[in-house]
Short mmCIF file of C-alpha atoms and ligand atoms in Angstrom, two decimals:
data_model
loop_
_atom_site.label_atom_id
_atom_site.label_comp_id
_atom_site.label_asym_id
_atom_site.label_seq_id
_atom_site.Cartn_x
_atom_site.Cartn_y
_atom_site.Cartn_z
CA MET A 80 -8.45 54.49 3.77
CA SER A 81 -10.86 51.27 3.69
CA THR A 82 -12.67 50.24 6.87
CA ASP A 83 -13.97 46.90 4.93
CA VAL A 84 -13.50 43.69 6.96
CA VAL A 85 -12.49 41.02 5.17
CA ALA A 86 -14.85 37.72 5.79
CA PRO A 87 -12.81 34.72 7.35
CA PRO A 88 -13.27 31.68 5.14
CA PRO A 89 -16.42 29.51 5.83
CA GLU A 90 -16.11 26.75 7.62
CA ALA A 91 -16.52 23.27 6.07
CA ARG A 92 -20.06 21.57 5.87
CA THR A 93 -20.37 18.86 8.26
CA LEU A 94 -22.06 15.44 7.21
CA PRO A 95 -23.86 13.16 9.83
CA PHE A 96 -21.51 10.25 8.98
CA TYR A 97 -22.54 8.22 12.17
CA ARG A 98 -25.87 7.94 10.64
CA ALA A 99 -24.26 6.64 7.17
CA LEU A 100 -22.33 4.22 9.42
CA ALA A 101 -25.42 2.99 11.04
CA LYS A 102 -27.33 2.54 7.99
CA TYR A 103 -24.50 0.47 6.48
CA THR A 104 -22.95 -1.42 9.57
CA ARG A 105 -22.31 -4.32 7.38
CA ASP A 106 -20.92 -2.85 4.47
CA PRO A 107 -19.05 0.78 6.05
CA ILE A 108 -17.64 1.20 2.38
CA ARG A 109 -21.22 2.18 1.01
CA ALA A 110 -21.29 4.85 3.80
CA PHE A 111 -18.08 6.08 2.84
CA GLU A 112 -18.87 6.36 -0.92
CA GLU A 113 -21.83 8.14 0.07
CA ALA A 114 -19.84 10.75 1.55
CA GLY A 115 -17.74 11.10 -1.24
CA LYS A 116 -20.75 11.69 -3.46
CA GLN A 117 -22.14 14.33 -1.26
CA ALA A 118 -19.04 16.11 -0.90
CA GLU A 119 -18.84 16.88 -4.73
CA GLY A 120 -15.37 17.21 -4.62
CA ARG A 121 -15.84 20.08 -1.81
CA ILE A 122 -14.23 19.72 1.46
CA VAL A 123 -16.66 18.29 4.03
CA ARG A 124 -16.29 16.95 7.66
CA LEU A 125 -17.36 13.69 8.63
CA ASN A 126 -19.43 14.00 12.06
CA MET A 127 -18.51 10.91 14.08
CA GLY A 128 -19.33 11.97 17.31
CA PRO A 129 -16.20 12.89 19.16
CA PHE A 130 -14.13 12.67 16.16
CA LYS A 131 -14.73 14.80 12.92
CA PRO A 132 -11.95 14.79 10.28
CA TYR A 133 -11.75 16.51 7.22
CA LEU A 134 -12.48 14.56 3.87
CA VAL A 135 -10.24 15.79 1.23
CA THR A 136 -11.04 14.51 -2.07
CA HIS A 137 -10.75 17.18 -5.05
CA PRO A 138 -7.38 16.68 -6.89
CA ASP A 139 -6.45 19.98 -6.22
CA HIS A 140 -6.91 19.78 -2.61
CA VAL A 141 -5.06 16.48 -2.40
CA GLN A 142 -2.03 18.01 -3.96
CA HIS A 143 -2.05 20.98 -1.58
CA VAL A 144 -2.01 18.59 1.41
CA LEU A 145 0.78 16.14 0.13
CA ARG A 146 2.92 19.10 -1.73
CA GLY A 147 1.90 22.66 -1.74
CA ASN A 148 1.73 22.95 1.98
CA TRP A 149 2.89 19.42 3.12
CA SER A 150 4.99 20.26 6.07
CA ASN A 151 1.32 21.65 7.78
CA TYR A 152 -0.14 18.18 7.38
CA VAL A 153 1.74 15.42 9.68
CA ARG A 154 1.25 11.91 10.17
CA GLU A 155 0.09 11.67 13.59
CA GLY A 156 -2.91 10.62 15.52
CA MET A 157 -5.56 8.57 13.53
CA PHE A 158 -3.93 5.44 12.44
CA TRP A 159 -0.31 6.74 13.03
CA ASP A 160 0.01 6.88 16.78
CA PRO A 161 -1.15 3.12 17.19
CA LEU A 162 1.71 2.21 14.85
CA THR A 163 4.81 4.34 16.29
CA SER A 164 5.74 1.78 18.38
CA LEU A 165 6.40 -0.87 15.56
CA PHE A 166 7.84 2.02 13.03
CA GLY A 167 9.82 4.23 15.21
CA ASP A 168 11.34 7.56 14.72
CA GLY A 169 12.32 6.42 11.01
CA ILE A 170 10.99 6.60 7.20
CA PHE A 171 7.30 6.07 8.69
CA SER A 172 7.37 8.77 10.69
CA ASP A 173 7.31 12.59 10.46
CA GLY A 174 9.11 15.44 11.33
CA ALA A 175 13.16 15.24 11.65
CA GLY A 176 13.40 11.67 12.11
CA TRP A 177 11.44 11.00 8.95
CA GLN A 178 13.77 13.45 6.87
CA GLU A 179 16.95 12.26 8.02
CA SER A 180 15.73 8.72 6.91
CA ARG A 181 14.59 9.78 3.66
CA LYS A 182 17.68 11.28 2.82
CA ILE A 183 19.27 7.76 3.43
CA VAL A 184 16.47 5.48 2.07
CA GLN A 185 15.40 7.36 -1.08
CA PRO A 186 18.90 7.40 -2.93
CA LEU A 187 18.87 3.29 -2.24
CA PHE A 188 15.61 2.84 -4.39
CA THR A 189 17.48 3.87 -7.84
CA THR A 190 15.99 2.45 -11.11
CA ARG A 191 19.48 0.60 -11.08
CA TYR A 192 19.19 -0.55 -7.73
CA ILE A 193 15.61 -1.98 -8.11
CA ASP A 194 16.99 -3.28 -11.61
CA SER A 195 20.07 -5.18 -10.03
CA LEU A 196 17.36 -7.05 -7.54
CA THR A 197 15.10 -8.19 -10.10
CA GLU A 198 17.25 -11.71 -11.10
CA ARG A 199 17.34 -12.22 -7.34
CA MET A 200 13.78 -11.56 -6.95
CA ALA A 201 12.76 -13.68 -9.78
CA SER A 202 14.66 -16.70 -8.55
CA ILE A 203 13.22 -16.40 -4.92
CA LEU A 204 9.85 -15.76 -6.44
CA ALA A 205 10.01 -19.12 -8.64
CA GLU A 206 11.24 -21.15 -5.31
CA GLN A 207 8.33 -19.80 -3.44
CA ILE A 208 5.69 -20.42 -5.90
CA GLU A 209 7.32 -23.98 -6.59
CA GLU A 210 6.87 -24.48 -2.74
CA GLU A 211 3.54 -23.09 -1.93
CA ILE A 212 1.45 -23.87 -5.07
CA ARG A 213 -0.44 -27.37 -4.96
CA PRO A 214 -2.11 -27.44 -8.63
CA GLY A 215 -5.90 -28.30 -8.38
CA VAL A 216 -6.09 -27.87 -4.55
CA PRO A 217 -8.31 -24.98 -3.55
CA PHE A 218 -6.92 -22.24 -1.19
CA ASP A 219 -7.15 -18.79 0.15
CA ALA A 220 -5.74 -16.36 -2.40
CA PHE A 221 -4.66 -14.06 0.58
CA THR A 222 -3.11 -16.80 2.40
CA MET A 223 -1.25 -17.94 -0.41
CA VAL A 224 0.16 -14.81 -1.87
CA SER A 225 1.49 -13.84 1.71
CA LYS A 226 2.93 -16.94 1.82
CA ILE A 227 4.89 -16.16 -1.41
CA VAL A 228 5.14 -12.44 -0.75
CA HIS A 229 6.46 -12.16 2.79
CA PRO A 230 9.39 -14.67 2.66
CA THR A 231 10.49 -13.12 -0.70
CA ILE A 232 10.60 -9.28 0.83
CA VAL A 233 12.38 -10.74 3.93
CA ARG A 234 14.80 -12.60 1.78
CA LEU A 235 15.15 -9.68 -0.56
CA PHE A 236 15.88 -7.35 2.29
CA PHE A 237 18.37 -9.24 4.49
CA GLY A 238 20.19 -11.06 1.49
CA ASP A 239 21.73 -14.26 2.58
CA LYS A 240 22.23 -13.02 5.97
CA ILE A 241 19.07 -14.64 7.53
CA SER A 242 18.53 -18.32 8.24
CA ARG A 243 15.02 -20.08 7.53
CA GLU A 244 14.37 -20.40 11.45
CA ASP A 245 14.74 -16.61 11.82
CA ILE A 246 12.20 -15.98 8.44
CA ALA A 247 10.07 -18.65 10.12
CA GLN A 248 9.40 -16.10 13.30
CA LEU A 249 9.69 -12.62 11.10
CA VAL A 250 7.03 -13.75 8.79
CA PRO A 251 4.12 -14.19 11.39
CA ALA A 252 5.31 -11.44 13.64
CA TYR A 253 4.93 -8.84 10.97
CA ASP A 254 1.78 -10.28 9.86
CA THR A 255 0.60 -9.80 13.37
CA ALA A 256 2.29 -6.46 13.84
CA VAL A 257 0.62 -4.97 10.75
CA THR A 258 -2.78 -6.52 11.50
CA SER A 259 -3.47 -6.34 14.96
CA LYS A 260 -3.86 -2.72 15.15
CA ALA A 261 -6.60 -2.53 12.51
CA ILE A 262 -9.21 -2.07 15.22
CA ARG A 263 -7.89 1.51 16.42
CA LEU A 264 -8.07 2.46 12.52
CA VAL A 265 -11.95 2.57 13.14
CA LEU A 266 -11.87 3.80 16.81
CA PRO A 267 -9.43 6.53 16.42
CA PHE A 268 -10.96 8.25 19.30
CA VAL A 269 -9.96 5.55 21.63
CA PRO A 270 -6.74 6.94 23.56
CA GLU A 271 -3.74 4.51 23.08
CA GLY A 272 -3.91 3.99 27.40
CA VAL A 273 -7.02 2.07 26.73
CA PRO A 274 -6.64 -1.45 26.01
CA LEU A 275 -8.14 -2.71 23.00
CA PRO A 276 -7.90 -6.71 21.47
CA GLY A 277 -4.98 -7.03 19.39
CA ASP A 278 -2.89 -4.71 21.88
CA LYS A 279 -0.74 -7.63 23.61
CA ALA A 280 -0.49 -9.56 20.43
CA PHE A 281 1.04 -6.38 18.68
CA GLU A 282 3.40 -5.99 21.80
CA ARG A 283 4.75 -9.83 21.48
CA SER A 284 5.43 -9.48 17.64
CA ILE A 285 7.33 -6.33 18.03
CA LYS A 286 9.40 -8.15 20.71
CA THR A 287 10.10 -11.06 18.21
CA ILE A 288 10.77 -8.63 15.26
CA ASP A 289 13.20 -6.59 17.39
CA GLU A 290 15.32 -10.08 18.55
CA VAL A 291 15.46 -10.78 14.97
CA ALA A 292 16.55 -7.92 13.42
CA TYR A 293 18.76 -6.25 16.23
CA ALA A 294 20.79 -9.62 16.24
CA ARG A 295 21.18 -9.57 12.03
CA ILE A 296 22.07 -5.42 12.05
CA ARG A 297 24.45 -5.62 14.59
CA GLU A 298 26.29 -9.09 13.04
CA VAL A 299 26.13 -6.97 9.29
CA ARG A 300 27.60 -3.65 11.25
CA ARG A 301 30.60 -6.04 12.63
CA ASN A 302 31.19 -7.22 9.06
CA LEU A 303 30.39 -4.54 6.97
CA ASP A 304 30.65 -5.68 3.04
CA ASP A 305 29.38 -4.72 -0.51
CA ASP A 306 26.40 -7.00 -0.58
CA GLN A 307 23.52 -5.50 -2.50
CA ASP A 308 20.75 -6.67 0.25
CA ILE A 309 19.06 -3.53 1.79
CA VAL A 310 19.93 -4.27 5.42
CA SER A 311 23.67 -4.00 4.15
CA ALA A 312 23.15 -0.85 2.47
CA LEU A 313 21.12 0.65 5.23
CA CYS A 314 24.22 -0.48 7.62
CA ARG A 315 26.80 1.42 5.02
CA ALA A 316 24.96 4.16 4.89
CA ARG A 317 24.78 4.74 8.85
CA LYS A 318 28.28 3.76 9.38
CA ASP A 319 29.35 6.94 10.94
CA GLU A 320 26.70 6.33 13.60
CA PRO A 321 27.68 3.50 15.76
CA GLY A 322 26.29 2.14 18.93
CA GLU A 323 22.56 1.35 19.87
CA ALA A 324 21.20 4.69 18.50
CA GLY A 325 22.35 3.79 15.02
CA ASP A 326 21.19 0.23 15.72
CA ARG A 327 17.78 1.78 16.47
CA LYS A 328 17.51 4.13 13.42
CA ILE A 329 18.55 0.90 10.99
CA ARG A 330 15.82 -1.16 12.73
CA ASP A 331 13.21 1.51 12.46
CA ASP A 332 13.79 2.05 8.62
CA LEU A 333 14.01 -1.68 8.14
CA VAL A 334 10.71 -2.54 9.80
CA GLY A 335 8.94 0.54 8.39
CA MET A 336 10.08 -0.49 4.66
CA HIS A 337 8.91 -3.86 5.60
CA GLY A 338 5.64 -2.95 6.85
CA ALA A 339 5.21 -0.73 3.83
CA SER A 340 6.07 -3.44 1.27
CA THR A 341 4.26 -6.61 2.71
CA GLU A 342 0.67 -6.07 3.51
CA THR A 343 0.18 -3.33 0.87
CA SER A 344 2.20 -5.89 -1.89
CA ALA A 345 -0.10 -9.15 -0.50
CA THR A 346 -3.41 -7.15 -0.61
CA ALA A 347 -2.77 -5.98 -4.00
CA LEU A 348 -1.80 -9.12 -5.66
CA THR A 349 -5.15 -10.92 -3.93
CA TRP A 350 -6.85 -8.49 -5.70
CA ILE A 351 -5.76 -9.64 -8.98
CA TRP A 352 -7.80 -13.00 -9.09
CA PRO A 353 -11.36 -11.52 -8.21
CA VAL A 354 -10.66 -8.65 -10.98
CA LEU A 355 -9.72 -11.19 -13.82
CA ASP A 356 -12.58 -13.53 -12.54
CA ALA A 357 -15.07 -10.58 -12.81
CA HIS A 358 -13.71 -9.54 -16.16
CA PRO A 359 -13.28 -12.65 -18.44
CA GLU A 360 -12.89 -10.30 -21.76
CA ILE A 361 -10.04 -8.48 -20.14
CA ALA A 362 -8.93 -11.67 -18.66
CA GLN A 363 -8.51 -13.27 -22.12
CA LEU A 364 -6.24 -10.22 -23.34
CA VAL A 365 -3.77 -10.98 -20.27
CA TYR A 366 -3.47 -14.68 -20.64
CA GLU A 367 -2.87 -14.27 -24.35
CA GLU A 368 0.08 -11.55 -23.68
CA VAL A 369 1.24 -13.84 -20.95
CA ASP A 370 1.34 -16.80 -23.67
CA ARG A 371 2.81 -14.71 -26.14
CA VAL A 372 5.64 -13.22 -24.05
CA VAL A 373 6.66 -16.05 -21.47
CA GLY A 374 4.91 -19.11 -23.39
CA ALA A 375 5.26 -22.07 -21.01
CA GLY A 376 8.13 -20.23 -18.54
CA PRO A 377 9.89 -19.72 -16.75
CA ILE A 378 9.38 -16.13 -16.29
CA SER A 379 12.70 -14.02 -16.52
CA PRO A 380 13.38 -10.15 -16.02
CA ALA A 381 13.82 -10.09 -19.81
CA HIS A 382 10.09 -10.55 -20.26
CA LEU A 383 9.00 -7.96 -17.81
CA PRO A 384 9.27 -4.67 -20.36
CA GLU A 385 7.06 -6.87 -23.06
CA LEU A 386 4.08 -7.49 -20.52
CA ARG A 387 2.48 -3.92 -21.33
CA TYR A 388 -1.13 -4.83 -20.83
CA LEU A 389 -0.60 -6.61 -17.59
CA ARG A 390 0.98 -3.50 -16.17
CA MET A 391 -1.90 -1.39 -17.38
CA PHE A 392 -4.37 -3.87 -15.88
CA LEU A 393 -2.35 -3.71 -12.45
CA ASN A 394 -2.44 0.30 -12.50
CA GLU A 395 -6.13 0.36 -13.22
CA MET A 396 -6.57 -2.34 -10.47
CA LEU A 397 -4.93 0.14 -8.26
CA ARG A 398 -7.35 2.66 -9.16
CA LEU A 399 -10.35 0.92 -8.30
CA TYR A 400 -8.92 -1.06 -5.38
CA PRO A 401 -6.17 1.10 -4.01
CA VAL A 402 -5.04 -0.90 -1.11
CA GLY A 403 -3.96 2.19 0.90
CA TRP A 404 -7.50 3.67 0.70
CA ILE A 405 -6.96 6.41 3.30
CA LEU A 406 -4.15 8.51 4.12
CA PRO A 407 -5.03 10.42 7.42
CA ARG A 408 -2.80 13.58 8.25
CA LYS A 409 -2.82 15.81 11.29
CA VAL A 410 -3.34 19.73 10.91
CA VAL A 411 -0.45 21.73 12.44
CA ALA A 412 -1.71 25.43 12.01
CA ASP A 413 -5.05 26.54 10.64
CA ASP A 414 -5.11 26.37 6.81
CA VAL A 415 -7.27 27.28 4.18
CA ILE A 416 -8.01 24.49 1.49
CA GLY A 417 -10.18 25.23 -1.63
CA GLY A 418 -11.41 28.58 0.24
CA VAL A 419 -12.53 26.29 3.12
CA GLN A 420 -11.25 26.98 6.73
CA VAL A 421 -9.27 23.83 8.00
CA ARG A 422 -8.52 23.82 12.13
CA ALA A 423 -5.19 23.34 13.37
CA GLY A 424 -5.31 20.20 15.70
CA SER A 425 -7.99 18.03 13.30
CA THR A 426 -7.54 15.32 11.16
CA VAL A 427 -7.66 15.50 7.47
CA VAL A 428 -8.42 12.56 5.55
CA LEU A 429 -7.33 11.66 1.88
CA SER A 430 -8.72 8.71 0.01
CA PRO A 431 -7.22 7.34 -3.21
CA TYR A 432 -10.46 5.34 -3.09
CA LEU A 433 -12.74 7.96 -3.50
CA THR A 434 -10.78 10.53 -5.43
CA HIS A 435 -10.04 7.68 -8.37
CA ARG A 436 -13.77 7.42 -8.71
CA LEU A 437 -14.97 10.98 -9.26
CA PRO A 438 -16.87 11.48 -12.26
CA GLU A 439 -15.31 14.78 -12.90
CA PHE A 440 -11.81 13.42 -13.55
CA TRP A 441 -12.82 9.87 -14.56
CA ASP A 442 -14.95 8.84 -17.70
CA ARG A 443 -17.19 5.79 -16.50
CA PRO A 444 -15.49 5.73 -13.34
CA LEU A 445 -17.06 2.71 -12.26
CA GLU A 446 -15.94 0.55 -15.41
CA PHE A 447 -12.67 -1.32 -14.96
CA ASP A 448 -10.87 -0.38 -18.26
CA PRO A 449 -6.97 -0.98 -18.47
CA GLU A 450 -6.90 1.17 -21.59
CA ARG A 451 -7.12 4.18 -19.29
CA PHE A 452 -3.26 3.22 -18.34
CA ASP A 453 -2.11 3.14 -22.04
CA PRO A 454 1.01 5.01 -21.58
CA GLU A 455 0.18 7.23 -24.61
CA ARG A 456 -2.87 8.75 -22.92
CA GLU A 457 -1.57 8.70 -19.31
CA ASP A 458 -0.24 12.50 -19.35
CA ARG A 459 -3.46 14.12 -19.77
CA ARG A 460 -4.51 13.30 -16.20
CA HIS A 461 -4.45 15.63 -13.29
CA ARG A 462 -1.39 14.54 -11.30
CA TYR A 463 -3.41 14.08 -8.21
CA ALA A 464 -6.43 12.54 -9.85
CA TYR A 465 -4.75 9.08 -9.51
CA PHE A 466 -2.33 8.48 -6.29
CA PRO A 467 -2.36 5.19 -5.17
CA TYR A 468 1.05 5.48 -3.95
CA GLY A 469 0.34 8.96 -2.22
CA GLY A 470 2.37 11.96 -3.72
CA GLY A 471 4.82 14.87 -2.56
CA PRO A 472 7.87 14.45 -0.23
CA HIS A 473 5.99 11.23 1.35
CA GLN A 474 5.57 9.49 -2.05
CA CYS A 475 6.05 6.01 -2.02
CA LEU A 476 9.34 4.64 -2.44
CA GLY A 477 8.19 1.19 -3.89
CA PRO A 478 6.18 1.32 -7.12
CA SER A 479 8.94 -0.17 -9.23
CA LEU A 480 9.74 -3.01 -6.81
CA PHE A 481 6.03 -3.76 -6.43
CA MET A 482 5.61 -3.60 -10.36
CA MET A 483 8.47 -5.95 -10.67
CA GLU A 484 7.15 -8.40 -7.90
CA ALA A 485 3.83 -8.39 -9.29
CA LEU A 486 4.59 -8.97 -13.04
CA LEU A 487 7.11 -12.03 -11.85
CA LEU A 488 4.28 -13.49 -10.02
CA VAL A 489 1.18 -13.03 -11.90
CA GLY A 490 3.72 -13.65 -14.97
CA GLY A 491 5.08 -16.81 -13.34
CA ILE A 492 1.66 -18.15 -12.22
CA LEU A 493 -0.42 -17.63 -15.48
CA SER A 494 2.55 -19.12 -17.80
CA ARG A 495 1.64 -22.26 -16.34
CA PHE A 496 -1.77 -22.21 -14.62
CA ARG A 497 -5.62 -20.81 -15.14
CA PRO A 498 -7.34 -19.61 -11.73
CA VAL A 499 -10.80 -20.90 -11.08
CA LEU A 500 -12.79 -19.03 -8.43
CA GLY A 501 -15.07 -20.81 -6.33
CA ASN A 502 -16.92 -17.84 -4.60
CA THR A 503 -20.54 -17.84 -5.11
CA THR A 504 -21.32 -14.17 -3.98
CA PRO A 505 -19.87 -11.00 -5.54
CA ILE A 506 -16.19 -10.08 -3.99
CA VAL A 507 -16.23 -6.34 -2.93
CA PRO A 508 -13.75 -4.34 -0.84
CA LYS A 509 -13.85 -4.11 2.78
CA LEU A 510 -12.36 -1.20 4.95
CA ALA A 511 -9.39 -2.40 7.15
CA SER A 512 -6.05 -1.22 7.46
CA THR A 513 -5.60 -1.78 3.78
CA LEU A 514 -8.66 -2.30 1.33
CA ARG A 515 -8.99 -6.21 1.62
CA PRO A 516 -11.62 -8.31 -0.28
CA ASN A 517 -14.93 -8.47 1.58
CA GLN A 518 -14.71 -12.68 1.90
CA SER A 519 -11.89 -15.19 1.54
CA VAL A 520 -10.87 -15.34 -2.35
CA GLN A 521 -11.14 -19.39 -2.82
CA MET A 522 -9.11 -19.99 -5.72
CA THR A 523 -7.91 -23.03 -7.59
CA LEU A 524 -5.04 -23.33 -10.19
CA VAL A 525 -5.65 -25.73 -13.00
CA PRO A 526 -2.75 -26.72 -14.86
CA ILE A 527 -2.51 -25.32 -18.51
CA GLU A 528 -2.14 -28.34 -21.09
CA ARG A 529 0.08 -27.31 -23.93
CA SER A 530 0.26 -29.62 -26.76
C1 HEM B 633 0.77 -1.95 -3.95
C2 HEM B 633 2.07 -1.77 -3.45
C3 HEM B 633 1.91 -0.46 -2.60
C4 HEM B 633 1.23 0.47 -2.42
C5 HEM B 633 -0.42 0.57 -2.81
C6 HEM B 633 1.69 1.57 -1.51
C7 HEM B 633 1.26 2.72 -0.98
C8 HEM B 633 2.04 3.99 -0.28
C9 HEM B 633 1.48 5.08 -0.10
C10 HEM B 633 -0.07 5.49 -0.30
C11 HEM B 633 2.27 5.70 0.65
C12 HEM B 633 2.15 7.13 1.07
C13 HEM B 633 2.02 6.94 2.49
C14 HEM B 633 1.79 8.50 3.05
O1 HEM B 633 1.77 9.51 2.13
O2 HEM B 633 1.72 8.58 4.38
C15 HEM B 633 3.81 4.57 0.77
C16 HEM B 633 4.79 5.20 1.54
C17 HEM B 633 6.07 4.51 1.37
N1 HEM B 633 6.37 3.27 0.80
FE1 HEM B 633 4.71 2.18 -0.48
N2 HEM B 633 3.21 1.12 -1.41
C18 HEM B 633 3.35 0.05 -1.90
C19 HEM B 633 4.52 -0.99 -1.84
C20 HEM B 633 5.64 -0.47 -1.50
C21 HEM B 633 6.78 -1.20 -1.48
C22 HEM B 633 6.78 -2.55 -2.15
C23 HEM B 633 7.58 -0.73 -1.03
C24 HEM B 633 9.29 -1.04 -0.54
C25 HEM B 633 10.38 -0.47 -0.27
C26 HEM B 633 7.35 0.48 0.00
C27 HEM B 633 7.73 1.35 0.68
C28 HEM B 633 7.32 2.83 0.92
C29 HEM B 633 8.24 3.59 1.86
C30 HEM B 633 9.35 3.36 2.62
C31 HEM B 633 7.32 4.73 1.87
C32 HEM B 633 7.12 6.05 2.88
C33 HEM B 633 7.99 7.03 2.53
C34 HEM B 633 8.17 8.15 3.10
O3 HEM B 633 7.00 8.65 3.75
O4 HEM B 633 8.89 8.94 2.98
N3 HEM B 633 5.95 0.75 -0.65
N4 HEM B 633 3.44 3.63 0.07
#
């Protein structure tokens, strides 16, 4: 009988991340990029003093966390705990509550259902664009895009069951709710009991959201109909769960989906303009395609399949500027990833931002090139080399909805205007709860003169 003792897997190498953060105080994304480079695709620990998350970048390891052994990596701790009182125990939680919600929500997002929303989204977006855009007058791109996207999503989710006054209350409340906890993302070791700036605003915004959402949900439940909007669909799906417990679950899923869809979409749609501005030759190809397919507009759902290059452009944009730049998970039980020991109770951080820039998986990784997403070339890639929408059982439910929204918005704007940016220094990413531009994107829309 052999008496050999099998050596335990090695612990991960620890990088002095606090030193890199101190070096790049004005530009912490550089510290993060440097850590990604030093890791060279292996699992490392980022030493941030009391907090030492594992950084996981290699696509095989990402796959292990998101799919292979996904139930060992839960959405708790960093990032998630501060948001629990907003998202509740629904689609944006984990465990049994999430599983039950996923069973209800996922079947709603069929291609047929999304297609059925296209006409409505096109007309809402056209109205919002008309309302918000002042040709020739400079504006901040994120503010403008949010003013278009937020009411569009609220109107799409609630159908005609929501008044203008309610929309005017809900939109800023959601905005405050998803942004006011950003500081806790960079201070993940501060316990929830210790107050931080933004906490009070967060609580007030939840109160507003709840007042509006519960009133509408109860009304829809009293008069259940066959309407296509998301609230009606959720209420029908939970019709056998009466009372406050059922109301609460519908509220949690509604608010979770709203949070998931607005901040991400608005940030992604803001990046389009600086990226077009930085790559004039690529912008020219986008403009030519919109001119050829949509002409002077108005854009309609029939145009969308033809906007092939714009779709490739958007996919490449989400490679270099993945708005969900970080996906943290808490480790339930000790595990081994890529031969390295990962300890229970610690945090694992996945980062589409870093994985999407790995030279082993991306030729010329820092070059913006939409041709990578030519549908004929795409299937040669590792599934987890590109994961702007996550993967595995928690895979985002919104890629088709986002693509539809982006094509309609960008196609609609570019059929009538050309964007001109007034920024004088390069626009680069900044780390917040989503990957935002580091400065206000100053933009003017100049009407196209057609002969
Ligand atoms: C550019 C746009 C978007 C990006 C980059 C994005 C990204 C993501 C990512 C990375 C996740 C995975 C989170 C995790 O694993 O913990 C996710 C989940 C989710 N997304 Fe999106 N998303 C976008 C738009 C949308 C839209 C428009 C919806 C509309 C309904 C949506 C609904 C959801 C939902 C419900 C989940 C949770 C799924 C689950 O945990 O079961 N997303 N999204």
